[in-house]
CSV table of C-alpha atoms and ligand atoms in Angstrom, one decimal:
chain,number,residue,atom,x,y,z
A,420,MET,CA,-14.6,-28.6,-29.1
A,421,LEU,CA,-10.9,-27.7,-29.1
A,422,ARG,CA,-8.5,-29.3,-26.6
A,423,ILE,CA,-6.5,-26.5,-24.9
A,424,ALA,CA,-3.5,-27.3,-22.7
A,425,TYR,CA,-2.6,-24.5,-20.3
A,426,PHE,CA,0.1,-23.8,-17.7
A,427,GLY,CA,-1.7,-24.8,-14.5
A,428,PRO,CA,-2.8,-26.2,-12.1
A,429,GLN,CA,-6.3,-24.6,-11.9
A,430,GLY,CA,-6.3,-21.0,-10.7
A,431,THR,CA,-3.2,-19.7,-12.5
A,432,PHE,CA,-3.3,-16.4,-14.4
A,433,THR,CA,-2.6,-18.6,-17.5
A,434,GLU,CA,-6.0,-20.4,-16.9
A,435,GLN,CA,-7.7,-16.9,-17.0
A,436,ALA,CA,-5.8,-16.1,-20.2
A,437,ALA,CA,-6.8,-19.5,-21.7
A,438,ARG,CA,-10.5,-18.8,-20.8
A,439,ALA,CA,-10.3,-15.4,-22.5
A,440,LEU,CA,-8.6,-16.7,-25.7
A,441,ALA,CA,-10.6,-19.9,-26.0
A,442,PRO,CA,-14.0,-19.4,-24.3
A,443,GLY,CA,-16.1,-22.6,-24.0
A,444,GLU,CA,-13.3,-24.9,-25.1
A,445,ASP,CA,-12.0,-28.0,-23.3
A,446,LEU,CA,-9.2,-26.8,-21.0
A,447,THR,CA,-6.6,-29.1,-19.4
A,448,PRO,CA,-3.9,-27.9,-16.9
A,449,TYR,CA,-0.3,-29.0,-17.1
A,450,GLU,CA,2.2,-28.6,-14.3
A,451,THR,CA,4.9,-26.8,-16.4
A,452,VAL,CA,5.0,-24.7,-19.5
A,453,ARG,CA,7.2,-27.4,-21.2
A,454,LEU,CA,4.5,-30.1,-20.6
A,455,ALA,CA,1.7,-27.9,-21.9
A,456,LEU,CA,3.8,-27.3,-25.1
A,457,GLN,CA,4.6,-31.0,-25.3
A,458,ALA,CA,0.9,-31.9,-25.2
A,459,VAL,CA,0.5,-29.9,-28.5
A,460,ARG,CA,3.5,-31.4,-30.1
A,461,ASP,CA,2.3,-34.9,-29.2
A,462,GLY,CA,-1.2,-34.2,-30.5
A,463,ALA,CA,-2.8,-34.6,-27.0
A,464,ALA,CA,-4.0,-30.9,-27.3
A,465,ASP,CA,-4.9,-28.7,-30.3
A,466,ALA,CA,-3.3,-25.6,-28.7
A,467,ALA,CA,-1.6,-24.4,-25.5
A,468,CYS,CA,-1.8,-21.2,-23.6
A,469,VAL,CA,1.4,-20.0,-22.0
A,470,PRO,CA,2.7,-16.8,-20.4
A,471,ILE,CA,5.4,-15.0,-22.5
A,472,GLU,CA,6.1,-11.6,-21.1
A,473,ASN,CA,5.5,-9.5,-17.9
A,474,SER,CA,5.7,-5.7,-17.8
A,475,VAL,CA,7.7,-5.8,-14.6
A,476,GLU,CA,9.8,-9.0,-14.7
A,477,GLY,CA,10.3,-9.4,-18.5
A,478,VAL,CA,10.1,-12.6,-20.4
A,479,VAL,CA,9.2,-16.0,-19.1
A,480,PRO,CA,12.4,-18.1,-19.8
A,481,ALA,CA,10.6,-21.5,-19.7
A,482,THR,CA,8.3,-20.3,-22.6
A,483,LEU,CA,11.2,-19.0,-24.7
A,484,ASP,CA,13.2,-22.2,-24.3
A,485,GLY,CA,10.1,-24.3,-24.8
A,486,LEU,CA,9.3,-22.6,-28.1
A,487,SER,CA,12.9,-22.6,-29.5
A,488,ASP,CA,13.6,-26.3,-28.8
A,489,GLY,CA,11.6,-29.3,-30.1
A,490,ASP,CA,9.2,-29.4,-33.0
A,491,PRO,CA,8.1,-26.0,-34.2
A,492,LEU,CA,5.1,-24.3,-32.7
A,493,VAL,CA,3.6,-21.0,-33.7
A,494,ALA,CA,1.5,-18.4,-31.8
A,495,THR,CA,-1.8,-17.7,-33.4
A,496,ALA,CA,-3.3,-15.3,-30.7
A,497,GLU,CA,-2.4,-13.4,-27.6
A,498,THR,CA,-4.1,-11.7,-24.7
A,499,ILE,CA,-2.8,-9.3,-22.0
A,500,LEU,CA,-4.1,-9.5,-18.4
A,501,PRO,CA,-3.7,-7.0,-15.6
A,502,ILE,CA,-1.6,-8.6,-12.8
A,503,HIS,CA,-2.3,-8.0,-9.1
A,504,PHE,CA,-2.2,-10.7,-6.5
A,505,SER,CA,-4.0,-12.1,-3.5
A,506,VAL,CA,-2.0,-13.4,-0.5
A,507,LEU,CA,-3.7,-16.6,0.7
A,508,LYS,CA,-3.3,-18.6,3.9
A,509,ARG,CA,-5.0,-21.5,5.6
A,510,PRO,CA,-8.2,-20.4,7.4
A,511,GLY,CA,-7.3,-19.7,11.0
A,512,SER,CA,-3.6,-20.4,10.6
A,513,GLY,CA,-1.1,-18.5,12.7
A,514,GLU,CA,2.4,-17.1,12.0
A,515,ILE,CA,3.5,-16.8,8.3
A,516,ARG,CA,7.1,-18.2,8.1
A,517,THR,CA,7.1,-19.2,4.4
A,518,VAL,CA,5.4,-17.5,1.5
A,519,ALA,CA,5.4,-19.3,-1.9
A,520,SER,CA,4.8,-18.3,-5.5
A,521,HIS,CA,6.1,-18.5,-9.0
A,522,PRO,CA,9.4,-16.6,-9.2
A,523,HIS,CA,7.8,-14.0,-11.6
A,524,ALA,CA,5.1,-13.3,-9.0
A,525,LEU,CA,7.5,-13.1,-6.0
A,526,ALA,CA,9.6,-10.6,-8.0
A,527,GLN,CA,6.4,-8.4,-8.4
A,528,VAL,CA,5.6,-8.3,-4.7
A,529,ARG,CA,9.1,-8.1,-3.2
A,530,GLU,CA,8.5,-4.6,-1.6
A,531,TRP,CA,5.1,-5.7,-0.3
A,532,LEU,CA,6.6,-8.8,1.3
A,533,GLU,CA,9.4,-6.7,2.9
A,534,ALA,CA,6.9,-4.3,4.3
A,535,ASN,CA,4.1,-6.7,5.4
A,536,LEU,CA,5.7,-10.1,6.0
A,537,PRO,CA,9.4,-9.2,6.7
A,538,ASP,CA,10.0,-12.4,8.6
A,539,ALA,CA,8.6,-14.8,6.0
A,540,THR,CA,11.0,-16.7,3.7
A,541,PRO,CA,10.0,-16.5,0.0
A,542,VAL,CA,9.9,-19.9,-1.6
A,543,ALA,CA,9.7,-20.5,-5.4
A,544,SER,CA,6.9,-22.8,-6.7
A,545,SER,CA,6.1,-23.9,-10.2
A,546,SER,CA,3.2,-21.5,-10.5
A,547,THR,CA,1.1,-19.2,-8.4
A,548,ALA,CA,-1.7,-21.8,-8.2
A,549,ALA,CA,0.8,-24.6,-7.3
A,550,ALA,CA,1.8,-22.3,-4.3
A,551,ALA,CA,-1.9,-22.2,-3.2
A,552,VAL,CA,-2.1,-26.0,-3.5
A,553,GLY,CA,1.1,-26.1,-1.3
A,554,VAL,CA,-0.6,-24.0,1.3
A,555,VAL,CA,-3.7,-26.2,1.3
A,556,GLU,CA,-1.4,-29.2,1.8
A,557,GLY,CA,0.6,-27.5,4.6
A,558,ASP,CA,3.9,-27.2,2.6
A,559,PHE,CA,3.9,-23.4,3.0
A,560,ASP,CA,2.1,-20.9,5.2
A,561,ALA,CA,1.0,-18.4,2.5
A,562,ALA,CA,0.8,-18.2,-1.3
A,563,VAL,CA,1.0,-15.2,-3.6
A,564,SER,CA,-1.7,-16.2,-6.1
A,565,ALA,CA,-4.0,-15.0,-8.8
A,566,PRO,CA,-7.2,-13.7,-7.1
A,567,VAL,CA,-9.2,-16.5,-8.9
A,568,ALA,CA,-7.2,-19.2,-7.1
A,569,ASN,CA,-9.4,-18.4,-4.1
A,570,GLU,CA,-12.3,-19.8,-6.0
A,571,HIS,CA,-10.6,-23.2,-6.4
A,572,TYR,CA,-8.9,-23.7,-3.0
A,573,GLN,CA,-10.2,-23.4,0.5
A,574,LEU,CA,-8.0,-20.6,1.7
A,575,GLU,CA,-8.4,-17.2,3.4
A,576,GLU,CA,-7.3,-13.9,1.9
A,577,LEU,CA,-4.6,-12.2,4.0
A,578,ALA,CA,-4.5,-9.3,1.5
A,579,THR,CA,-5.7,-8.6,-2.1
A,580,GLY,CA,-4.8,-6.2,-4.8
A,581,VAL,CA,-1.2,-6.7,-4.0
A,582,ALA,CA,1.4,-5.4,-6.5
A,583,ASP,CA,4.6,-3.3,-6.1
A,584,VAL,CA,4.0,-1.8,-9.5
A,585,ARG,CA,0.5,-0.6,-10.4
A,586,ASP,CA,-0.8,-1.5,-13.8
A,587,ALA,CA,1.5,-4.5,-14.1
A,588,GLN,CA,0.5,-6.7,-17.1
A,589,THR,CA,1.4,-10.1,-18.5
A,590,ARG,CA,1.0,-11.2,-22.1
A,591,PHE,CA,0.0,-14.8,-22.9
A,592,LEU,CA,0.2,-16.7,-26.2
A,593,MET,CA,-2.0,-19.4,-27.7
A,594,VAL,CA,0.3,-21.7,-29.7
A,595,ARG,CA,-0.4,-24.5,-32.1
A,596,ARG,CA,1.4,-26.7,-34.6
A,597,PRO,CA,2.3,-24.9,-37.8
A,598,GLY,CA,-0.7,-24.3,-40.1
A,599,GLU,CA,-2.6,-21.5,-41.7
A,600,LEU,CA,-1.7,-18.1,-40.2
A,601,PRO,CA,-4.4,-15.8,-38.9
A,602,ALA,CA,-5.2,-13.1,-41.4
A,603,PRO,CA,-3.2,-9.8,-41.2
A,604,THR,CA,-5.1,-6.9,-39.4
A,605,GLY,CA,-2.7,-4.0,-39.7
A,606,ALA,CA,-2.1,-4.3,-35.9
A,607,ASP,CA,-0.1,-7.6,-35.8
A,608,ARG,CA,3.0,-9.0,-34.1
A,609,THR,CA,5.6,-11.3,-35.7
A,610,SER,CA,8.0,-13.4,-33.6
A,611,ILE,CA,11.2,-15.1,-34.6
A,612,VAL,CA,14.2,-16.8,-33.0
A,613,ALA,CA,17.4,-16.0,-34.8
A,614,ALA,CA,20.6,-18.0,-34.2
A,615,ALA,CA,23.5,-16.2,-35.7
A,616,VAL,CA,27.2,-17.1,-35.7
A,617,ASN,CA,29.3,-15.6,-33.0
A,618,ARG,CA,31.3,-12.8,-34.8
A,619,THR,CA,31.6,-9.0,-34.6
A,620,GLY,CA,28.5,-7.2,-35.6
A,621,THR,CA,26.2,-10.2,-36.0
A,622,LEU,CA,23.3,-8.9,-34.0
A,623,SER,CA,23.6,-5.5,-35.4
A,624,ASP,CA,23.5,-7.0,-39.0
A,625,LEU,CA,20.2,-8.7,-38.2
A,626,LEU,CA,18.7,-5.6,-36.6
A,627,VAL,CA,19.8,-3.4,-39.6
A,628,GLU,CA,17.6,-5.6,-41.9
A,629,LEU,CA,14.6,-4.7,-39.8
A,630,ALA,CA,15.5,-1.0,-39.0
A,631,GLY,CA,16.4,-0.4,-42.7
A,632,ARG,CA,12.9,-1.5,-43.7
A,633,GLY,CA,11.3,0.7,-41.1
A,634,ILE,CA,10.1,-2.2,-39.0
A,635,ASN,CA,9.5,-1.4,-35.3
A,636,LEU,CA,10.7,-4.0,-32.7
A,637,THR,CA,8.4,-4.7,-29.7
A,638,ARG,CA,10.8,-7.0,-27.8
A,639,ILE,CA,14.3,-8.5,-28.0
A,640,ASP,CA,15.7,-11.1,-25.7
A,641,ALA,CA,18.8,-13.3,-25.7
A,642,ARG,CA,18.8,-16.8,-24.3
A,643,PRO,CA,21.8,-19.2,-24.3
A,644,THR,CA,21.7,-22.0,-26.8
A,645,ARG,CA,22.8,-24.3,-23.9
A,646,ASN,CA,25.3,-26.0,-26.2
A,647,ASN,CA,28.4,-23.7,-26.2
A,648,PHE,CA,29.1,-21.3,-23.4
A,649,GLY,CA,28.6,-17.7,-24.6
A,650,GLU,CA,26.5,-18.7,-27.6
A,651,TYR,CA,23.0,-17.0,-27.7
A,652,ARG,CA,19.8,-17.1,-29.6
A,653,PHE,CA,17.9,-13.9,-30.1
A,654,PHE,CA,14.1,-13.7,-29.7
A,655,ILE,CA,12.8,-10.8,-31.7
A,656,ASP,CA,9.2,-9.6,-31.8
A,657,PHE,CA,8.3,-6.8,-34.3
A,658,GLU,CA,5.3,-5.1,-35.7
A,659,GLY,CA,3.7,-6.6,-38.8
A,660,HIS,CA,2.6,-9.8,-40.3
A,661,LEU,CA,4.5,-12.4,-42.4
A,662,ALA,CA,2.0,-12.0,-45.2
A,663,GLU,CA,2.9,-8.3,-45.8
A,664,PRO,CA,5.4,-7.5,-48.6
A,665,ARG,CA,7.6,-5.4,-46.3
A,666,ILE,CA,7.8,-8.2,-43.8
A,667,ILE,CA,8.5,-10.8,-46.5
A,668,ASP,CA,11.3,-8.6,-47.8
A,669,ALA,CA,12.8,-8.5,-44.2
A,670,MET,CA,12.4,-12.1,-43.5
A,671,THR,CA,14.0,-13.3,-46.7
A,672,ALA,CA,17.0,-11.0,-45.9
A,673,LEU,CA,17.2,-12.3,-42.3
A,674,ARG,CA,17.0,-15.9,-43.6
A,675,ARG,CA,20.1,-15.4,-45.7
A,676,ARG,CA,22.0,-14.2,-42.7
A,677,CYS,CA,21.1,-16.6,-39.9
A,678,HIS,CA,19.2,-19.7,-38.9
A,679,LEU,CA,15.6,-18.6,-38.3
A,680,ARG,CA,12.6,-20.2,-36.5
A,681,PHE,CA,9.3,-18.5,-37.1
A,682,LEU,CA,7.2,-18.2,-34.0
A,683,GLY,CA,4.0,-16.7,-35.5
A,684,SER,CA,2.2,-13.6,-36.9
A,685,HIS,CA,-1.0,-12.8,-35.1
A,686,PRO,CA,-3.1,-9.8,-34.0
A,687,ARG,CA,-1.8,-7.7,-31.1
A,688,ALA,CA,-3.9,-7.8,-28.0
A,689,ASP,CA,-3.4,-4.0,-27.5
A,690,GLU,CA,-4.5,-3.4,-31.2
A,691,VAL,CA,-1.6,-1.0,-31.7
A,692,VAL,CA,-1.4,-0.3,-35.5
A,693,ALA,CA,2.1,-0.8,-37.0
A,694,THR,CA,4.3,2.3,-37.5
A,695,ILE,CA,5.0,2.7,-41.2
A,696,GLU,CA,7.7,5.1,-42.2
A,697,ASP,CA,7.6,7.1,-45.5
A,698,GLY,CA,8.7,4.8,-48.3
A,699,ALA,CA,8.5,1.6,-46.1
A,700,GLY,CA,4.8,0.7,-46.6
A,701,ASN,CA,3.6,-2.5,-48.3
A,702,GLN,CA,2.6,-0.5,-51.5
A,703,ASP,CA,6.1,1.0,-51.6
A,704,PHE,CA,7.6,-2.6,-51.7
A,705,LEU,CA,5.0,-3.7,-54.3
A,706,ASP,CA,5.7,-0.6,-56.5
A,707,ALA,CA,9.5,-1.2,-56.3
A,708,GLN,CA,9.0,-4.9,-57.3
A,709,ALA,CA,6.7,-3.9,-60.1
A,710,TRP,CA,9.4,-1.4,-61.4
A,711,VAL,CA,12.1,-4.1,-61.3
A,712,ASP,CA,9.7,-6.6,-63.1
A,713,ALA,CA,9.0,-4.0,-65.8
A,714,VAL,CA,12.8,-3.3,-66.3
A,715,LEU,CA,13.4,-7.1,-66.6
A,716,LYS,CA,10.7,-7.4,-69.3
A,717,GLY,CA,12.2,-4.5,-71.2
A,718,GLU,CA,9.1,-2.4,-70.5
A,719,GLY,CA,10.9,0.4,-68.6
A,720,ALA,CA,14.2,1.6,-67.4
B,2139,PRE,O1,1.7,-18.8,-12.1
B,2139,PRE,C1,0.8,-18.3,-12.8
B,2139,PRE,O2,-0.3,-18.0,-12.3
B,2139,PRE,C2,1.1,-17.9,-14.2
B,2139,PRE,O3,0.2,-17.9,-15.0
B,2139,PRE,C3,2.5,-17.6,-14.5
B,2139,PRE,C4,2.9,-16.1,-14.4
B,2139,PRE,C5,4.2,-15.8,-15.1
B,2139,PRE,O4,4.8,-16.7,-15.7
B,2139,PRE,O5,4.6,-14.6,-15.1
B,2139,PRE,C6,1.8,-15.3,-15.0
B,2139,PRE,C7,1.5,-14.0,-14.6
B,2139,PRE,C8,2.1,-13.4,-13.4
B,2139,PRE,O6,3.1,-12.5,-13.9
B,2139,PRE,C9,2.8,-14.4,-12.6
B,2139,PRE,C10,3.1,-15.7,-13.0
């Protein structure tokens, strides 16, 4: 049985994602994303499930930072969950003066809170489930949690199906120590961290390597390196798999231009097939290489 670390405690959206990605495996909650990733680095877990990106609030900074520092980890699978919340309180409790949740969750219910609990002070907690635990323990009056949190904690639903934006979604990754990559499917995502020198046009130079090969980006984020003020790392996700000739061509070009960390190539949860422009397919790259090889051997010109 695989040992799966996940961003907990029990009752987070991440636990739901871990159950979907690793059904029947041995799941262990960790209080922070960093600790869940550390468990994999230390060998205490075979893989970790962590949130990466929400359709309303954007990336989860703790995950980006946790993947770019420390020993390398690579994503081997992803899942996307619909996100709507339940607001939980202690059974029979009175006035709601504080309402706690993960900052990403609070940001997704800001309008609902203004309309329904205008006098309650929002308080950040380490996760949506940690907020529910805090309500049980009397630290807060209400928690904005995943609906499944109600199965773990003895709380009462004040409201459910709460979301400022309908159809909000969060994408989660399963990450492991580097090893064999999942096979390409044609609907894959590759993730890298690029640390380029601070000079005019540096980001544009990196993006040109991808755009020039017809590779479609699915996300780009910048995070400070935390060493020198104003110095950033770029987190770039794009369509395709490292095993494809067109992606190999792009990655070798990027590797010459900047320091790269590979964060994985794996099937996309939404199964969206990669956009391939005319002349930019894998066979085009193979044909071009075969022509150069023939010229070198004196078999063509
Ligand atoms: O706190 C949780 O339940 C989580 O799994 C984290 C998280 C996030 O990091 O965005 C996951 C999904 C929701 O968008 C809100 C919180």
